[in-house]
Amino acid sequence: MNNEKRREIFRRLQEANPEPTTELSWSTPFELLVAVALSAQSTDVGVNKATARLFAIANTPQALLELGLEGVKEQIRTLGLYNNKAKNLIKMCELLVRDHGGEVPNSRTALEALPGVGRKTANVILNTAFGEPTIAVDTHIFRVANRTHLAPGKNVDQVERKLLRVVPTPYRRDAHHWLILHGRYTCMARKPRCGSCVIEDLCEYREKVYS
């Protein structure tokens, strides 16, 4: 795919959704960090229901520590892997209070040093909470990048590196959200909705679906 096509893809995605953002509910960087940490193998809808309960009684690192492990488990038990997630949240809060004054750091190194936070989660926080032009490659972005030939790669690291090279600079900050939403609602895994896709004529997928 050439750069002219890529630029037009993002121009259209921007036109269709000028201010994309995460579908997770959050109001502070800490709430976003918790929500993203809870989102593994869970839907955004499920996470939002759990965090609505949790944040109503504890939405700071110190408050979660005071709630305690069993208290956190009780609030998030509707989510998959909630035992491990609760343990990681408590450990994360301990480090945030001890090393960062209870604030979420805005550096990749510090974020990835937190329990349960890998590169993808760090990218989400840096992009969504702090406005950095990072791209967190999840299953949706991986599929869209490969299927359209926007930025094909054999693994998420390859796709991330290629996207950071080929996404035009003016679109880089919001590319993460555009691609996730496109993969979630249009370029779906089993049956892409090619007939209603705003970039259908630019996409290089050979097996398009129109019915």
C-alpha positions as a Markdown table, in Angstrom:
| # | Residue | x | y | z |
|---|---|---|---|---|
| 1 | Met | 0.0 | 0.0 | 0.0 |
| 2 | Asn | 1.4 | 3.4 | -0.9 |
| 3 | Asn | 1.5 | 6.5 | 1.3 |
| 4 | Glu | -1.2 | 8.3 | -0.6 |
| 5 | Lys | -3.7 | 5.6 | 0.1 |
| 6 | Arg | -2.7 | 5.5 | 3.8 |
| 7 | Arg | -3.2 | 9.2 | 4.1 |
| 8 | Glu | -6.6 | 9.0 | 2.4 |
| 9 | Ile | -7.6 | 6.2 | 4.7 |
| 10 | Phe | -7.0 | 8.2 | 7.8 |
| 11 | Arg | -8.5 | 11.3 | 6.3 |
| 12 | Arg | -11.8 | 9.4 | 5.8 |
| 13 | Leu | -11.6 | 7.8 | 9.3 |
| 14 | Gln | -11.1 | 11.3 | 10.8 |
| 15 | Glu | -14.0 | 12.7 | 8.7 |
| 16 | Ala | -16.3 | 9.9 | 9.9 |
| 17 | Asn | -15.2 | 10.3 | 13.6 |
| 18 | Pro | -13.4 | 13.5 | 14.3 |
| 19 | Glu | -12.8 | 12.9 | 18.0 |
| 20 | Pro | -12.3 | 9.2 | 18.6 |
| 21 | Thr | -11.7 | 7.9 | 22.1 |
| 22 | Thr | -11.7 | 4.7 | 24.2 |
| 23 | Glu | -15.0 | 3.1 | 25.1 |
| 24 | Leu | -13.8 | 2.5 | 28.6 |
| 25 | Ser | -15.2 | 4.8 | 31.2 |
| 26 | Trp | -12.7 | 6.9 | 33.1 |
| 27 | Ser | -12.2 | 10.4 | 34.4 |
| 28 | Thr | -8.5 | 10.3 | 35.7 |
| 29 | Pro | -5.4 | 8.7 | 34.5 |
| 30 | Phe | -5.6 | 6.3 | 37.4 |
| 31 | Glu | -9.1 | 5.2 | 36.5 |
| 32 | Leu | -8.0 | 4.6 | 32.9 |
| 33 | Leu | -5.1 | 2.6 | 34.1 |
| 34 | Val | -7.3 | 0.4 | 36.3 |
| 35 | Ala | -9.9 | 0.0 | 33.5 |
| 36 | Val | -7.2 | -1.0 | 30.9 |
| 37 | Ala | -5.6 | -3.4 | 33.4 |
| 38 | Leu | -9.1 | -5.1 | 33.9 |
| 39 | Ser | -9.9 | -5.3 | 30.2 |
| 40 | Ala | -7.8 | -8.4 | 29.4 |
| 41 | Gln | -10.2 | -11.2 | 28.3 |
| 42 | Ser | -13.2 | -8.9 | 29.2 |
| 43 | Thr | -15.4 | -6.6 | 27.2 |
| 44 | Asp | -15.4 | -2.9 | 27.6 |
| 45 | Val | -19.1 | -3.1 | 28.6 |
| 46 | Gly | -18.2 | -5.6 | 31.4 |
| 47 | Val | -15.3 | -3.6 | 32.6 |
| 48 | Asn | -17.4 | -0.4 | 32.7 |
| 49 | Lys | -20.0 | -2.1 | 34.9 |
| 50 | Ala | -17.2 | -3.4 | 37.3 |
| 51 | Thr | -15.4 | 0.0 | 37.5 |
| 52 | Ala | -18.7 | 1.8 | 38.1 |
| 53 | Arg | -19.0 | -0.2 | 41.3 |
| 54 | Leu | -15.3 | 0.0 | 42.2 |
| 55 | Phe | -14.8 | 3.7 | 41.5 |
| 56 | Ala | -17.9 | 4.7 | 43.5 |
| 57 | Ile | -16.1 | 3.6 | 46.6 |
| 58 | Ala | -12.4 | 3.7 | 45.6 |
| 59 | Asn | -10.9 | 5.6 | 42.7 |
| 60 | Thr | -7.4 | 6.4 | 43.9 |
| 61 | Pro | -4.4 | 4.2 | 44.7 |
| 62 | Gln | -4.7 | 4.8 | 48.4 |
| 63 | Ala | -8.4 | 4.2 | 48.5 |
| 64 | Leu | -7.9 | 0.8 | 46.7 |
| 65 | Leu | -5.3 | -0.1 | 49.2 |
| 66 | Glu | -7.7 | 0.7 | 52.0 |
| 67 | Leu | -10.4 | -1.4 | 50.4 |
| 68 | Gly | -8.0 | -4.3 | 50.4 |
| 69 | Leu | -7.6 | -7.4 | 48.2 |
| 70 | Glu | -10.9 | -9.1 | 49.2 |
| 71 | Gly | -12.7 | -5.8 | 48.8 |
| 72 | Val | -11.3 | -5.3 | 45.3 |
| 73 | Lys | -12.2 | -8.9 | 44.4 |
| 74 | Glu | -15.8 | -8.4 | 45.5 |
| 75 | Gln | -16.2 | -5.3 | 43.2 |
| 76 | Ile | -14.6 | -7.0 | 40.1 |
| 77 | Arg | -15.7 | -10.6 | 40.5 |
| 78 | Thr | -17.9 | -10.4 | 37.4 |
| 79 | Leu | -14.7 | -10.2 | 35.2 |
| 80 | Gly | -12.6 | -13.0 | 34.0 |
| 81 | Leu | -9.3 | -13.6 | 35.9 |
| 82 | Tyr | -10.6 | -11.3 | 38.7 |
| 83 | Asn | -8.4 | -13.0 | 41.3 |
| 84 | Asn | -5.2 | -12.2 | 39.5 |
| 85 | Lys | -6.4 | -8.8 | 38.4 |
| 86 | Ala | -7.2 | -7.9 | 42.0 |
| 87 | Lys | -3.8 | -9.0 | 43.1 |
| 88 | Asn | -2.1 | -6.9 | 40.4 |
| 89 | Leu | -4.2 | -3.9 | 41.2 |
| 90 | Ile | -3.1 | -4.0 | 44.9 |
| 91 | Lys | 0.5 | -4.4 | 43.9 |
| 92 | Met | 0.2 | -1.6 | 41.3 |
| 93 | Cys | -1.3 | 0.7 | 43.9 |
| 94 | Glu | 1.4 | 0.0 | 46.4 |
| 95 | Leu | 4.0 | 1.0 | 43.9 |
| 96 | Leu | 2.1 | 4.1 | 42.8 |
| 97 | Val | 1.8 | 5.3 | 46.4 |
| 98 | Arg | 5.4 | 4.4 | 47.3 |
| 99 | Asp | 7.2 | 5.6 | 44.2 |
| 100 | His | 5.0 | 8.1 | 42.4 |
| 101 | Gly | 3.1 | 10.0 | 45.1 |
| 102 | Gly | -0.1 | 8.2 | 44.2 |
| 103 | Glu | 0.0 | 9.6 | 40.6 |
| 104 | Val | 0.2 | 7.7 | 37.3 |
| 105 | Pro | 3.6 | 8.2 | 35.7 |
| 106 | Asn | 3.8 | 9.5 | 32.1 |
| 107 | Ser | 6.9 | 7.6 | 31.1 |
| 108 | Arg | 6.9 | 4.2 | 29.4 |
| 109 | Thr | 9.6 | 2.8 | 31.6 |
| 110 | Ala | 7.8 | 3.7 | 34.8 |
| 111 | Leu | 4.4 | 2.4 | 33.5 |
| 112 | Glu | 5.9 | -0.9 | 32.4 |
| 113 | Ala | 7.5 | -1.4 | 35.8 |
| 114 | Leu | 4.0 | -1.6 | 37.3 |
| 115 | Pro | 2.5 | -5.1 | 38.0 |
| 116 | Gly | 0.2 | -6.2 | 35.2 |
| 117 | Val | 1.2 | -3.4 | 32.8 |
| 118 | Gly | 2.8 | -4.4 | 29.6 |
| 119 | Arg | 3.7 | -2.5 | 26.4 |
| 120 | Lys | 0.1 | -2.4 | 25.1 |
| 121 | Thr | -1.3 | -1.1 | 28.3 |
| 122 | Ala | 1.4 | 1.5 | 28.6 |
| 123 | Asn | 0.7 | 2.6 | 25.0 |
| 124 | Val | -3.0 | 3.1 | 25.8 |
| 125 | Ile | -2.2 | 5.2 | 28.9 |
| 126 | Leu | 0.4 | 7.3 | 27.1 |
| 127 | Asn | -1.9 | 7.9 | 24.2 |
| 128 | Thr | -5.3 | 8.3 | 25.9 |
| 129 | Ala | -4.4 | 9.9 | 29.2 |
| 130 | Phe | -1.3 | 11.9 | 28.1 |
| 131 | Gly | -1.9 | 12.6 | 24.4 |
| 132 | Glu | 1.2 | 10.9 | 23.1 |
| 133 | Pro | 1.2 | 9.5 | 19.5 |
| 134 | Thr | 1.5 | 5.8 | 20.5 |
| 135 | Ile | -0.3 | 2.9 | 19.0 |
| 136 | Ala | -1.4 | 0.0 | 21.2 |
| 137 | Val | -1.8 | -3.0 | 18.8 |
| 138 | Asp | -4.6 | -5.2 | 20.0 |
| 139 | Thr | -6.4 | -8.0 | 18.1 |
| 140 | His | -8.6 | -5.5 | 16.2 |
| 141 | Ile | -5.7 | -3.3 | 15.1 |
| 142 | Phe | -3.6 | -6.3 | 14.2 |
| 143 | Arg | -6.4 | -7.6 | 12.0 |
| 144 | Val | -7.2 | -4.3 | 10.3 |
| 145 | Ala | -3.5 | -3.5 | 9.6 |
| 146 | Asn | -2.9 | -6.9 | 8.0 |
| 147 | Arg | -6.3 | -7.4 | 6.2 |
| 148 | Thr | -6.2 | -3.9 | 4.6 |
| 149 | His | -2.4 | -4.1 | 4.0 |
| 150 | Leu | -2.1 | -0.8 | 5.8 |
| 151 | Ala | 0.8 | -2.1 | 7.9 |
| 152 | Pro | 1.1 | -5.9 | 7.6 |
| 153 | Gly | 3.2 | -7.8 | 10.1 |
| 154 | Lys | 3.6 | -11.2 | 11.6 |
| 155 | Asn | 3.2 | -10.1 | 15.2 |
| 156 | Val | 2.0 | -7.1 | 17.2 |
| 157 | Asp | 5.4 | -5.7 | 17.6 |
| 158 | Gln | 6.0 | -5.7 | 13.8 |
| 159 | Val | 2.6 | -4.1 | 13.2 |
| 160 | Glu | 3.2 | -1.4 | 15.9 |
| 161 | Arg | 6.6 | -0.5 | 14.4 |
| 162 | Lys | 5.3 | -0.3 | 10.9 |
| 163 | Leu | 2.3 | 1.8 | 11.9 |
| 164 | Leu | 4.5 | 4.3 | 13.7 |
| 165 | Arg | 6.5 | 4.6 | 10.4 |
| 166 | Val | 3.6 | 4.8 | 7.9 |
| 167 | Val | 0.8 | 6.6 | 9.7 |
| 168 | Pro | 1.0 | 10.3 | 8.6 |
| 169 | Thr | 2.0 | 12.5 | 11.5 |
| 170 | Pro | -1.2 | 14.6 | 11.7 |
| 171 | Tyr | -3.2 | 11.4 | 12.3 |
| 172 | Arg | -0.8 | 9.5 | 14.6 |
| 173 | Arg | -2.3 | 10.6 | 17.9 |
| 174 | Asp | -5.8 | 9.3 | 17.1 |
| 175 | Ala | -4.8 | 6.4 | 14.8 |
| 176 | His | -5.0 | 3.9 | 17.7 |
| 177 | His | -8.7 | 4.7 | 18.4 |
| 178 | Trp | -9.8 | 4.9 | 14.7 |
| 179 | Leu | -8.3 | 1.5 | 14.0 |
| 180 | Ile | -9.7 | -0.2 | 17.1 |
| 181 | Leu | -13.2 | 1.1 | 16.4 |
| 182 | His | -13.0 | 0.2 | 12.7 |
| 183 | Gly | -12.0 | -3.3 | 13.6 |
| 184 | Arg | -14.6 | -3.6 | 16.3 |
| 185 | Tyr | -17.6 | -2.4 | 14.3 |
| 186 | Thr | -16.8 | -2.6 | 10.6 |
| 187 | Cys | -13.7 | -4.8 | 9.8 |
| 188 | Met | -14.9 | -7.6 | 12.1 |
| 189 | Ala | -13.1 | -10.9 | 12.3 |
| 190 | Arg | -15.6 | -13.3 | 11.0 |
| 191 | Lys | -17.6 | -11.2 | 8.6 |
| 192 | Pro | -16.3 | -7.8 | 7.7 |
| 193 | Arg | -18.9 | -5.2 | 6.7 |
| 194 | Cys | -17.2 | -4.3 | 3.5 |
| 195 | Gly | -20.4 | -2.9 | 1.9 |
| 196 | Ser | -20.7 | -0.2 | 4.5 |
| 197 | Cys | -16.9 | 0.5 | 4.9 |
| 198 | Val | -15.8 | 4.1 | 4.3 |
| 199 | Ile | -12.4 | 2.9 | 3.1 |
| 200 | Glu | -13.6 | -0.1 | 1.1 |
| 201 | Asp | -12.1 | 1.2 | -2.2 |
| 202 | Leu | -8.7 | 1.8 | -0.6 |
| 203 | Cys | -8.5 | -1.5 | 1.2 |
| 204 | Glu | -6.4 | -4.2 | -0.4 |
| 205 | Tyr | -8.2 | -7.2 | 1.1 |
| 206 | Arg | -8.9 | -9.7 | -1.7 |
| 207 | Glu | -11.9 | -11.5 | -0.1 |
| 208 | Lys | -14.3 | -8.7 | 0.5 |
| 209 | Val | -17.8 | -9.4 | 1.9 |
| 210 | Tyr | -20.8 | -7.5 | 0.6 |
| 211 | Ser | -23.7 | -9.5 | 2.0 |
